[in-house]
PDB file of C-alpha atoms and ligand atoms in Angstrom:
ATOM      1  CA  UNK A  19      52.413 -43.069 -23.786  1.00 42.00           C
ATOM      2  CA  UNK A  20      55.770 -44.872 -23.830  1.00 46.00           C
ATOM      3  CA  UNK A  21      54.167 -48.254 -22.567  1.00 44.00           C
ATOM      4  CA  UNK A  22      51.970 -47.831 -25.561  1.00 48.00           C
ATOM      5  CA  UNK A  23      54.550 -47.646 -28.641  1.00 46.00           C
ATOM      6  CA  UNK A  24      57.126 -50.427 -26.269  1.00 45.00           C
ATOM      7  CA  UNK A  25      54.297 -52.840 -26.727  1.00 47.00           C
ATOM      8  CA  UNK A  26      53.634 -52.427 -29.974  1.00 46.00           C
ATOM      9  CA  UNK A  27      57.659 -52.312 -30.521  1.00 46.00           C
ATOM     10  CA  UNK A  28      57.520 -55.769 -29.109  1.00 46.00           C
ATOM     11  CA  UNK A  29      54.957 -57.236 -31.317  1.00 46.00           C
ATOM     12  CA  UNK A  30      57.315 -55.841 -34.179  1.00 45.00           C
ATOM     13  CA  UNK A  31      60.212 -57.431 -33.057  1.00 44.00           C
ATOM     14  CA  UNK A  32      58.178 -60.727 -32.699  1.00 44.00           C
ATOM     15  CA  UNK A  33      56.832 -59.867 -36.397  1.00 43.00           C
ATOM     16  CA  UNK A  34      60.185 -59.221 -37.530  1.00 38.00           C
ATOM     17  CA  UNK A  35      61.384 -62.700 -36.568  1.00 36.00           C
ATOM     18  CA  UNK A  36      58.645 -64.466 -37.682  1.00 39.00           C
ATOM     19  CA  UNK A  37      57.729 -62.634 -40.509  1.00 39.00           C
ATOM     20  CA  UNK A  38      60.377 -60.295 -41.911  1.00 34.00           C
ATOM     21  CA  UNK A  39      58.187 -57.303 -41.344  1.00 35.00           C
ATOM     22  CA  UNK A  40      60.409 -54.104 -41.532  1.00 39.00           C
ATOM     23  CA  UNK A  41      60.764 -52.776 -38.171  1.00 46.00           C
ATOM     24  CA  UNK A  42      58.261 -50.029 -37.517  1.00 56.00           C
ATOM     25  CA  UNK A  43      59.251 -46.558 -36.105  1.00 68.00           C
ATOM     26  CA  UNK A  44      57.357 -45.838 -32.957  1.00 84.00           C
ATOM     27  CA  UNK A  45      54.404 -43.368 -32.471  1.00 92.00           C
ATOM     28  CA  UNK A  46      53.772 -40.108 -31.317  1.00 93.00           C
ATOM     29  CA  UNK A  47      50.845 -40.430 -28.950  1.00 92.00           C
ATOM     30  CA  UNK A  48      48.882 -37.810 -30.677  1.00 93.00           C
ATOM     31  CA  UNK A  49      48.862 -39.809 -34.060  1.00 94.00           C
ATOM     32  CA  UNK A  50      46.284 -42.048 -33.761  1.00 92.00           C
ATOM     33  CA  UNK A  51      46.856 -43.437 -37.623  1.00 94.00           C
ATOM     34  CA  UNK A  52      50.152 -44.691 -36.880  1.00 94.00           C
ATOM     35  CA  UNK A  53      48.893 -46.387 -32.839  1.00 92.00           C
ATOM     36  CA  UNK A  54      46.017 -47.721 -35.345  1.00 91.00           C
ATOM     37  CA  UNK A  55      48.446 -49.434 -37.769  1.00 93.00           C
ATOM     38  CA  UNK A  56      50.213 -50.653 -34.292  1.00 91.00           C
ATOM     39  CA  UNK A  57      46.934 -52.100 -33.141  1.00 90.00           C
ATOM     40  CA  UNK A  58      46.761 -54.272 -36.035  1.00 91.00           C
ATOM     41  CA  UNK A  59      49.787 -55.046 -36.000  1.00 92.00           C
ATOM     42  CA  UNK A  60      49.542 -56.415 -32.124  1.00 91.00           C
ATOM     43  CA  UNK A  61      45.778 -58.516 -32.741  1.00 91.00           C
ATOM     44  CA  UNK A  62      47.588 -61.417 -33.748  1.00 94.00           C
ATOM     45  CA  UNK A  63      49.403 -61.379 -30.700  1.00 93.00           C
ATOM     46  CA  UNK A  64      46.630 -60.788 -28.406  1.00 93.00           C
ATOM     47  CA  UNK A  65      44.843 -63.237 -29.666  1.00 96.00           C
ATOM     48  CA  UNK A  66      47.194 -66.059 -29.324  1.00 95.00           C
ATOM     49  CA  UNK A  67      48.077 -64.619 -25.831  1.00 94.00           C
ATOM     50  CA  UNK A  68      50.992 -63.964 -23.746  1.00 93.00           C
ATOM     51  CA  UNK A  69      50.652 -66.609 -20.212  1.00 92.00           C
ATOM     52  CA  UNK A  70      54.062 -64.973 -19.234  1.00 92.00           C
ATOM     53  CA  UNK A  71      52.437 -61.711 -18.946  1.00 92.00           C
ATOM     54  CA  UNK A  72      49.314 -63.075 -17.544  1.00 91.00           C
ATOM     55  CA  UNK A  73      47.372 -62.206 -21.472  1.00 94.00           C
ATOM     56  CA  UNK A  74      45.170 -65.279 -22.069  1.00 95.00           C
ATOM     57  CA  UNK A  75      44.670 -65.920 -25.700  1.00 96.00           C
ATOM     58  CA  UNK A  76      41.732 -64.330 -26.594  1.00 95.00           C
ATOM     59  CA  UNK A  77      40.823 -66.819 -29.490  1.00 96.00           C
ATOM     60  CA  UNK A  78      39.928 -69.264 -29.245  1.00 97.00           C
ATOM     61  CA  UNK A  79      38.419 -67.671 -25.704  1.00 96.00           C
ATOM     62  CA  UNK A  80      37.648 -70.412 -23.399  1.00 96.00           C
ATOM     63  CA  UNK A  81      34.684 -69.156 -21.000  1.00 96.00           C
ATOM     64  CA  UNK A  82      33.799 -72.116 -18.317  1.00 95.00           C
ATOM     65  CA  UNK A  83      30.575 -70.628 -17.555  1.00 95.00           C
ATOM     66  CA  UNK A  84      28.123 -68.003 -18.593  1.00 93.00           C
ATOM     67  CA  UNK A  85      24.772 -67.434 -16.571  1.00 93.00           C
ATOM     68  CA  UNK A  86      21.489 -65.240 -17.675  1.00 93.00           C
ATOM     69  CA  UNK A  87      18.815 -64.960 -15.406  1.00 93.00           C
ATOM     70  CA  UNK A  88      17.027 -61.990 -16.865  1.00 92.00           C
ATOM     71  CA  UNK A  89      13.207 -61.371 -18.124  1.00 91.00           C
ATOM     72  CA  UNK A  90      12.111 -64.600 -17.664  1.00 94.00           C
ATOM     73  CA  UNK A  91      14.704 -66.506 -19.259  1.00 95.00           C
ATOM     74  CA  UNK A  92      16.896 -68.933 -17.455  1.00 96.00           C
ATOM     75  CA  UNK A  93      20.053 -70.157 -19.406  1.00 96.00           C
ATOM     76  CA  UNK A  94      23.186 -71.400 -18.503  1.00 97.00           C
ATOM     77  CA  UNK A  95      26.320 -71.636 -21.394  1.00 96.00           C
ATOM     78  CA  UNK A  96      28.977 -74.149 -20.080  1.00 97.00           C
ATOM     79  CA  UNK A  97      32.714 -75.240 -21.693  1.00 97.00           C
ATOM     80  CA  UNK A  98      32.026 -72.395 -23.987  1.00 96.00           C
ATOM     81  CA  UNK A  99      34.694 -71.576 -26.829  1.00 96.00           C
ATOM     82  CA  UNK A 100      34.639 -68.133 -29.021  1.00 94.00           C
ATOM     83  CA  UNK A 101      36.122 -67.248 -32.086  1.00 94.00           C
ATOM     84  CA  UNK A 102      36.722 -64.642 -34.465  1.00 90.00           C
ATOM     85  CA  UNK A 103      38.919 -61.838 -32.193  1.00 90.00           C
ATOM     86  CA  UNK A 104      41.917 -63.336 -34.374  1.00 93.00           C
ATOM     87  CA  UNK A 105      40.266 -61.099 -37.365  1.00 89.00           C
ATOM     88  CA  UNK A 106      39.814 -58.238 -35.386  1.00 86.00           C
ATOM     89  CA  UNK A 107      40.024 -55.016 -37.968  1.00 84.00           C
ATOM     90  CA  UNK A 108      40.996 -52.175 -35.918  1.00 86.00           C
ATOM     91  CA  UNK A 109      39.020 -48.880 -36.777  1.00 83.00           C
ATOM     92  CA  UNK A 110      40.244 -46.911 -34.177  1.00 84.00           C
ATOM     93  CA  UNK A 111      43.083 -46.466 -31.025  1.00 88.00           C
ATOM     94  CA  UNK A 112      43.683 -43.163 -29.502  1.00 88.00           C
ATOM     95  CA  UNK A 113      45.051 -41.996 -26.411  1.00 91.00           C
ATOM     96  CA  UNK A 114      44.041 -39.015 -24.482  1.00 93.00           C
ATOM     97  CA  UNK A 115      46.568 -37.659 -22.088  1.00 93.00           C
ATOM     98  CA  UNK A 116      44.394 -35.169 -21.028  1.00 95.00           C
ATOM     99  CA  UNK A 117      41.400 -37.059 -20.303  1.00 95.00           C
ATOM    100  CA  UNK A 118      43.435 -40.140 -19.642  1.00 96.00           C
ATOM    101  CA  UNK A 119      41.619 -42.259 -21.577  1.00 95.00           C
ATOM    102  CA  UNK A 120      42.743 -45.103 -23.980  1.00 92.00           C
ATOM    103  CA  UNK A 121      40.122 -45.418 -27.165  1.00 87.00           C
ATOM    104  CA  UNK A 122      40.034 -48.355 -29.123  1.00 87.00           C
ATOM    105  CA  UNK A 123      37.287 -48.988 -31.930  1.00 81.00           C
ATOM    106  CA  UNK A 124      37.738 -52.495 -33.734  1.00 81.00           C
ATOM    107  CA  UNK A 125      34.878 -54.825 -35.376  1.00 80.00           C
ATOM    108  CA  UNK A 126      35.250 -58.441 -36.265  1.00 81.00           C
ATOM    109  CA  UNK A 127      32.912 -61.524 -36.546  1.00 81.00           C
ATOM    110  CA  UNK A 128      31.853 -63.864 -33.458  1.00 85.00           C
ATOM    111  CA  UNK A 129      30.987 -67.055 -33.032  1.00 90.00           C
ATOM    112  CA  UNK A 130      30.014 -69.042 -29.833  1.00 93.00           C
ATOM    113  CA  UNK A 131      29.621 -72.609 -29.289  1.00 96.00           C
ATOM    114  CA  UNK A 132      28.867 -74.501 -25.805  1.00 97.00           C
ATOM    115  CA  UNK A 133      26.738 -76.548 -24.041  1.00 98.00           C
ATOM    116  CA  UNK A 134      23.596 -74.983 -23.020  1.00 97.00           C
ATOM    117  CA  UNK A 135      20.521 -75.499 -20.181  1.00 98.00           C
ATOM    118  CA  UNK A 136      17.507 -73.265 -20.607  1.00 97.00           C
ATOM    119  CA  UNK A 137      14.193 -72.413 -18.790  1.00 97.00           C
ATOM    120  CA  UNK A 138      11.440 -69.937 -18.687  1.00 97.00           C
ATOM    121  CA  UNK A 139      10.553 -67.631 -21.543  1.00 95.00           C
ATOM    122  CA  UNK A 140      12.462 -66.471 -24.298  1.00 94.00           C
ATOM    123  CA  UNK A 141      10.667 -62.898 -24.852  1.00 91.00           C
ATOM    124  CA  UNK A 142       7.303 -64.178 -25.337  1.00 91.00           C
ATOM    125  CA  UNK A 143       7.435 -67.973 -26.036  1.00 93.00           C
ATOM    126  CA  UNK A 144       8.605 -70.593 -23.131  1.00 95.00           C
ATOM    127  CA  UNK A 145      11.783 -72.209 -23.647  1.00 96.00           C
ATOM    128  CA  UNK A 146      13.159 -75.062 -22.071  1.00 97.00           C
ATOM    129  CA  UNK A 147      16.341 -77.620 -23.827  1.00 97.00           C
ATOM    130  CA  UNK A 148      19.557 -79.244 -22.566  1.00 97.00           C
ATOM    131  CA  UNK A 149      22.019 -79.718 -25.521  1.00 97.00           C
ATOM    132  CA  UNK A 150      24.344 -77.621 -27.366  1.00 97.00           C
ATOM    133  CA  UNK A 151      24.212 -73.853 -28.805  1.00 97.00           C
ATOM    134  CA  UNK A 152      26.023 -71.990 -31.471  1.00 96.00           C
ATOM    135  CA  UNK A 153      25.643 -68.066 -31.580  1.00 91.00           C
ATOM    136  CA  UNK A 154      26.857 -66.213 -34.818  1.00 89.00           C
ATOM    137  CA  UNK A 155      27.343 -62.511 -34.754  1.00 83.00           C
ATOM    138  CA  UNK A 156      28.649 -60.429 -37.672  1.00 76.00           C
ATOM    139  CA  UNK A 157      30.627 -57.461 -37.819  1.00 64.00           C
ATOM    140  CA  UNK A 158      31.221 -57.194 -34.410  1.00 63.00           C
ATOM    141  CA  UNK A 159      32.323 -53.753 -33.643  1.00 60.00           C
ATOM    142  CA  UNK A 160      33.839 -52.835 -30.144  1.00 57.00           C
ATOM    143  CA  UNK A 161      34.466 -48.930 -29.285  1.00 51.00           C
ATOM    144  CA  UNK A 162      36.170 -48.126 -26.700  1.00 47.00           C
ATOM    145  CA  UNK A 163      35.133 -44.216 -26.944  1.00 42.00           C
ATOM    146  CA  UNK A 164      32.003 -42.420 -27.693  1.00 39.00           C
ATOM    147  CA  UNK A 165      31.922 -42.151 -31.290  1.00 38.00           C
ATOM    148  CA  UNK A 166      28.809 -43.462 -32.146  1.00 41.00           C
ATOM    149  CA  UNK A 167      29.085 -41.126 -35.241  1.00 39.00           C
ATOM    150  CA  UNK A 168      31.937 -43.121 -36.447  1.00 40.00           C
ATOM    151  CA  UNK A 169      29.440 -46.008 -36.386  1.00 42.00           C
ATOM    152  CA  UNK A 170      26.110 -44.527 -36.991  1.00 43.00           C
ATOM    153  CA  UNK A 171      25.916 -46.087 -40.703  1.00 42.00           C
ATOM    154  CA  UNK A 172      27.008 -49.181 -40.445  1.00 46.00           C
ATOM    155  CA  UNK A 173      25.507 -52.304 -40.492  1.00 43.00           C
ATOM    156  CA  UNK A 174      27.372 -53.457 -36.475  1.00 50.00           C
ATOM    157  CA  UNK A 175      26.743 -55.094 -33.858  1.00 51.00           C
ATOM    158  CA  UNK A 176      29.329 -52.516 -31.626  1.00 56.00           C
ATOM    159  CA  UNK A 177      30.420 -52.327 -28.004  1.00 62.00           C
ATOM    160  CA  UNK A 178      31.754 -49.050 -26.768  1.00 66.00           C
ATOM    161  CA  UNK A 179      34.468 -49.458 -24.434  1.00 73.00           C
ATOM    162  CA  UNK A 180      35.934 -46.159 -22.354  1.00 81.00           C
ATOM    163  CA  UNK A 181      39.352 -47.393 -20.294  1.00 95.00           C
ATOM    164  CA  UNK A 182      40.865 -44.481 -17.853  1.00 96.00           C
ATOM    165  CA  UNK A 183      44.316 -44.582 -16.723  1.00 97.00           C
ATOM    166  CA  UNK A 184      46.655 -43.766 -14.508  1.00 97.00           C
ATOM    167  CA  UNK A 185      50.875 -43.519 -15.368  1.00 96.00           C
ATOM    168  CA  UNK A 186      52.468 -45.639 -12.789  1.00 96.00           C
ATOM    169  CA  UNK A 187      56.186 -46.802 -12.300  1.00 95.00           C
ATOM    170  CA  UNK A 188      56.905 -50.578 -12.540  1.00 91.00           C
ATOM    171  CA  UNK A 189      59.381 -51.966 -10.686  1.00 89.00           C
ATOM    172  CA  UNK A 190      61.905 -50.829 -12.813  1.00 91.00           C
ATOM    173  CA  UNK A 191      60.831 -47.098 -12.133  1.00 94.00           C
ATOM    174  CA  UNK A 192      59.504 -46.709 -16.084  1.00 94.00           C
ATOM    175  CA  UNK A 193      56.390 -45.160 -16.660  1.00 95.00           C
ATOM    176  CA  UNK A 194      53.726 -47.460 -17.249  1.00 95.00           C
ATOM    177  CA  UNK A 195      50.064 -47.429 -18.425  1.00 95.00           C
ATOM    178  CA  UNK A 196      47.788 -48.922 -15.497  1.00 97.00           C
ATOM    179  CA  UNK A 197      44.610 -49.222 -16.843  1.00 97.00           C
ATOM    180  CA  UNK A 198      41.977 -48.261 -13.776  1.00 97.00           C
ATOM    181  CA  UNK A 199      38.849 -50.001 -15.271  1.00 95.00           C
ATOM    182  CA  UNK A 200      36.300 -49.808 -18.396  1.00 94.00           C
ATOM    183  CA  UNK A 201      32.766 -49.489 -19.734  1.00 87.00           C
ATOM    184  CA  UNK A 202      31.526 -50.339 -22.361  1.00 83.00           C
ATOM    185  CA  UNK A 203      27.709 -50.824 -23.859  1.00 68.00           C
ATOM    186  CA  UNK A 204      26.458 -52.673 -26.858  1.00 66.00           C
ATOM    187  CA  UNK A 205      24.667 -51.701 -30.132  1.00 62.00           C
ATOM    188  CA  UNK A 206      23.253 -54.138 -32.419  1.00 58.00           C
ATOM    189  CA  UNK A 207      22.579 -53.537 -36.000  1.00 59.00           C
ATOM    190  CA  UNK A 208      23.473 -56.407 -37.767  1.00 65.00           C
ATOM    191  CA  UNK A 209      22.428 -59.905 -38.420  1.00 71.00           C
ATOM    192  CA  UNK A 210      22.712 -62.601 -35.752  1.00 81.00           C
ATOM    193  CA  UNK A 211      21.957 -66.692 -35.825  1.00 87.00           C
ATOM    194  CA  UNK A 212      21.543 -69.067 -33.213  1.00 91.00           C
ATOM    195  CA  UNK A 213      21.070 -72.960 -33.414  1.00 94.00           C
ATOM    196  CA  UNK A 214      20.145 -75.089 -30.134  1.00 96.00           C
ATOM    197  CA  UNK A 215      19.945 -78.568 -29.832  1.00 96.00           C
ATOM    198  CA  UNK A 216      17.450 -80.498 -28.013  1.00 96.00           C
ATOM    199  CA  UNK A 217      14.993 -78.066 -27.385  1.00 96.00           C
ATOM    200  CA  UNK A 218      11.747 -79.495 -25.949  1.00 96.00           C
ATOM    201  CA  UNK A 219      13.036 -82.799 -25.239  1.00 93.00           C
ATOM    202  CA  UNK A 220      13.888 -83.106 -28.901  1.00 93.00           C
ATOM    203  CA  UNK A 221      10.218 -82.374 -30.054  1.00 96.00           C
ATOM    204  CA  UNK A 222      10.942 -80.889 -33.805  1.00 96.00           C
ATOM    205  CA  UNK A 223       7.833 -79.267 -34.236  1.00 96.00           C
ATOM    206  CA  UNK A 224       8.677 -76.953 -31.232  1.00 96.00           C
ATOM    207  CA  UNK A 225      11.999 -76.387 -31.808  1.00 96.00           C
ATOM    208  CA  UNK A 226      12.088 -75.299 -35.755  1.00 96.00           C
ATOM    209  CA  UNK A 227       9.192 -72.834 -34.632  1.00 95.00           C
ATOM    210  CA  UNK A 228      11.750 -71.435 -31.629  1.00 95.00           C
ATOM    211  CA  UNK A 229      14.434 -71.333 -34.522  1.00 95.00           C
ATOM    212  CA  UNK A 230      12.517 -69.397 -36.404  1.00 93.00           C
ATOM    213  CA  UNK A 231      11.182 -67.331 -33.978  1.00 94.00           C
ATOM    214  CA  UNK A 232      15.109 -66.586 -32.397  1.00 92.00           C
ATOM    215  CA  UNK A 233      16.187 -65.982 -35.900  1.00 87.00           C
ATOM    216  CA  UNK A 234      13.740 -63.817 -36.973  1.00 88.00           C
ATOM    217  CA  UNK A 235      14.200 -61.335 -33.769  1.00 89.00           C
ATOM    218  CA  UNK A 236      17.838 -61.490 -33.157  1.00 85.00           C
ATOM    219  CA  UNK A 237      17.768 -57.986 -32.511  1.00 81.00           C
ATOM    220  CA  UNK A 238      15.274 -58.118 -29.723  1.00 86.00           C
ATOM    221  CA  UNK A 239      17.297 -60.802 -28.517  1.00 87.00           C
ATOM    222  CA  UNK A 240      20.675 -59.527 -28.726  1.00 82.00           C
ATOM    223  CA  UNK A 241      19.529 -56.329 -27.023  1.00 80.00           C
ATOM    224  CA  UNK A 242      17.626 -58.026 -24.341  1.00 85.00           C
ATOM    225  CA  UNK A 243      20.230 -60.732 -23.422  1.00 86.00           C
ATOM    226  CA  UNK A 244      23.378 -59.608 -25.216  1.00 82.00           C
ATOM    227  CA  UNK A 245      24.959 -57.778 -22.357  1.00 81.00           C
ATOM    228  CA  UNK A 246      25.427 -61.493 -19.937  1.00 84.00           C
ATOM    229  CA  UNK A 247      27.106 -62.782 -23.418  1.00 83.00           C
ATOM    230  CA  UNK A 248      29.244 -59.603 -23.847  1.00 84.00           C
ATOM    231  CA  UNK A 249      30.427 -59.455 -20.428  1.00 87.00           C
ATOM    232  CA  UNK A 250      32.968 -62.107 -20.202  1.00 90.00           C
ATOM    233  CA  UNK A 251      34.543 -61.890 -23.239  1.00 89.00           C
ATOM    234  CA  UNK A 252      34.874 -57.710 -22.930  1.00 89.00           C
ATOM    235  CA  UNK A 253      36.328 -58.346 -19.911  1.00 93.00           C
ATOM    236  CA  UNK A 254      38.562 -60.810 -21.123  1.00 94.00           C
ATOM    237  CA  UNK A 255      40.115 -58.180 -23.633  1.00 93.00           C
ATOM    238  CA  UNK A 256      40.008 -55.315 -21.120  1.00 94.00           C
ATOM    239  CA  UNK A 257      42.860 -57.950 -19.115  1.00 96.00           C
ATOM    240  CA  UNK A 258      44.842 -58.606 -21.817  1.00 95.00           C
ATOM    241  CA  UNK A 259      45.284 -54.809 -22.713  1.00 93.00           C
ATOM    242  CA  UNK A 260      45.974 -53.890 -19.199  1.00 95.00           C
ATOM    243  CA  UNK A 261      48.446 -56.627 -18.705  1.00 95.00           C
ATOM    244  CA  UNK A 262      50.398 -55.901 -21.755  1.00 93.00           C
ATOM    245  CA  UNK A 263      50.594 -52.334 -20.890  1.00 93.00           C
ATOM    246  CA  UNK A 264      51.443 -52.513 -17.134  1.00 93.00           C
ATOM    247  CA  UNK A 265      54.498 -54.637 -18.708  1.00 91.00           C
ATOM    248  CA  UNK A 266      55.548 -52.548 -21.409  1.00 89.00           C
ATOM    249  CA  UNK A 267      56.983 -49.173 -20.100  1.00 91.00           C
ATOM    250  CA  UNK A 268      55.513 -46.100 -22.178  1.00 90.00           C
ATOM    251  CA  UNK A 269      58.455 -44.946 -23.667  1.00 89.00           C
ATOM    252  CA  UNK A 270      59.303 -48.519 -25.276  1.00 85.00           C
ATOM    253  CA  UNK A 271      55.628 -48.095 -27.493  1.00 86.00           C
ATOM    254  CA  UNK A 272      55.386 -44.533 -28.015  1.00 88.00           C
ATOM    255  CA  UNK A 273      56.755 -41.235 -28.129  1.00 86.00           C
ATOM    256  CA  UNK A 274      55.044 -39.594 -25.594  1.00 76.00           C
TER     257      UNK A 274
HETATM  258  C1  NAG B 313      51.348 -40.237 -38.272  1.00 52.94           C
HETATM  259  O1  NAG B 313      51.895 -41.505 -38.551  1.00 52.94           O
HETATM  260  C2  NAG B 313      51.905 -41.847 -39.932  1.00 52.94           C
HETATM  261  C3  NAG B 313      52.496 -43.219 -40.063  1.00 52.94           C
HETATM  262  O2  NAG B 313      51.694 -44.159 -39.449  1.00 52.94           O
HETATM  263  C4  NAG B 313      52.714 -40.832 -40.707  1.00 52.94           C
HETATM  264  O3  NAG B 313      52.648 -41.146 -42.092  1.00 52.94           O
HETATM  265  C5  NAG B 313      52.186 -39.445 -40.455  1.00 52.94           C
HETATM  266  O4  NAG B 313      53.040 -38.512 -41.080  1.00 52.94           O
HETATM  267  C6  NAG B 313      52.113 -39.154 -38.972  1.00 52.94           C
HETATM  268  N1  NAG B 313      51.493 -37.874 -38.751  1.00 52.94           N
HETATM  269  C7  NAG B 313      52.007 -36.949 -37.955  1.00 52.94           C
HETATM  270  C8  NAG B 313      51.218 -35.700 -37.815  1.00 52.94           C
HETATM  271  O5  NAG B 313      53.065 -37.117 -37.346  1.00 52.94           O
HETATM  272  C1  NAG B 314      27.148 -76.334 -16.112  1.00 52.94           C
HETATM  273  O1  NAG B 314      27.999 -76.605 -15.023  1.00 52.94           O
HETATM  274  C2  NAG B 314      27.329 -76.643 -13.759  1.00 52.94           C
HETATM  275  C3  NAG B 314      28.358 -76.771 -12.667  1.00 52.94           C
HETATM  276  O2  NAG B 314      29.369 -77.674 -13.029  1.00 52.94           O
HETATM  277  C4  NAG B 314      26.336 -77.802 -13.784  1.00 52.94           C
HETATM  278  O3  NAG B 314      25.633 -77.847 -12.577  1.00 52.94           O
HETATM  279  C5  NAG B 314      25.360 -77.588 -14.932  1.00 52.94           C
HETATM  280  O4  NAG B 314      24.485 -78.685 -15.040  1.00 52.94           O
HETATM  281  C6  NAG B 314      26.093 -77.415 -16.253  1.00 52.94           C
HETATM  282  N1  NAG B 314      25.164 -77.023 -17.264  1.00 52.94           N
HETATM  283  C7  NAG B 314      25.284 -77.388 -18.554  1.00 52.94           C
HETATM  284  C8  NAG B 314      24.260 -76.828 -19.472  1.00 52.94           C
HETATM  285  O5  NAG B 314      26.192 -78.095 -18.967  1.00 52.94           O
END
């Protein structure tokens, strides 16, 4: 739990140069209300990224390609860019020891811009365009644990994330955090918009009734194709966390 609170000591010591923040003391492990007030503390930091560490800045999150071939549809995103991680609020971070298990429950706001190629049929209408799309999520929530409850009454669109560990040495012999892998799953409850150009060739006619049509059943949507769209960027985040905290021995983040 170490590689935790050294992490997050880190970030403070970058804060505390840059911004004068008083140094923080670390965590226990048990207290998730302090490792949450770390979290936030670290977003900024994940999000611009950390290429000595291998941590890719996860916003603006470059994604070269994104493919969905399910129910009919066809659609390729290319040279895509997505914001909004940067305003990542942080619900929850825990860590069980017991179960192994790091927990993290945040929700933010997404947007998604690229250039798009689509074919076949979009629930029940056919689709086909060749231009550029823009995808705007609210309140994006990701959970890393099973606490729907948490959730249950609020207006999200959540992920649930689950990331078991192992404590390994690092070269150095410390204790570190390897993070073995993660799953997550999406839930959509809040409002989503999405604006494509060139659909049919340009034809207006066709393409303010597919607006209108995508915009009226995000949900559907989101539920039916979300998971392609989800998949890179959770992933994305999932590499970032593990790569800070294979570098960051335990003891420097937390008190185990
Ligand atoms: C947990 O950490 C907070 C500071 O973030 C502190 O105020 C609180 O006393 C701690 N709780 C326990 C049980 O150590
Ligand atoms: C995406 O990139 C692939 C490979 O470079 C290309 O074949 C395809 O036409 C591109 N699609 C769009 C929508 O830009």
């Amino acid at each position: 739990m170490s590689v935790l609170i050294s992490s997050f000591v880190f970030v403070i010591q970058i804060f505390t140069i840059f911004a004068d923040l008083p140094p923080m003391t670390k965590c226990k492990v048990s207290n998730s209300t302090c490792l949450k007030t770390m979290a936030q503390t670290a977003v900024p930091v994940f999000a611009v990224g950390m290429p000595e560490i291998n941590m890719e800045p996860l916003d603006v999150m470059e994604i070269d390609i994104v493919k969905v071939d399910l129910a009919g549809l066809n659609l390729i995103i290319n040279d895509s860019h997505v914001k909004g991680l940067k305003k990542t609020v942080i619900d929850k971070l825990s860590i069980d020891t017991v179960k192994k298990q790091v927990n993290l429950v945040f929700h933010t706001d997404i947007a998604m811009k690229g250039l798009y190629k689509a074919s076949g049929r979009l629930l029940i209408l056919p689709i086909s365009g060749d231009g550029q799309v823009s995808i705007k999520l609210k309140h994006i929530t990701l959970n890393t644990e099973k606490v729907s409850h948490l959730l249950k009454n609020r207006e999200y669109v959540k992920v649930e994330i689950t990331m078991p560990y192992e404590v390994t040495k690092n070269s150095e012999g410390k204790d570190v955090i390897d993070l073995k892998s993660y799953k997550y799953k999406t839930d959509v409850k809040t409002d989503a918009h999405f604006q494509l150009s060139n659909l049919f060739n340009g034809n207006k006619q066709l393409s303010d009734t597919m607006h209108t049509f995508m915009n009226e059943n995000w949900k559907a949507l989101v539920q039916e194709f979300g998971r392609p769209l989800f998949e890179v960027p959770t992933a994305r985040i999932f590499k970032s966390i593990k790569a800070y905290l294979k570098t960051h021995p335990l003891k420097e983040i937390v008190d185990v």
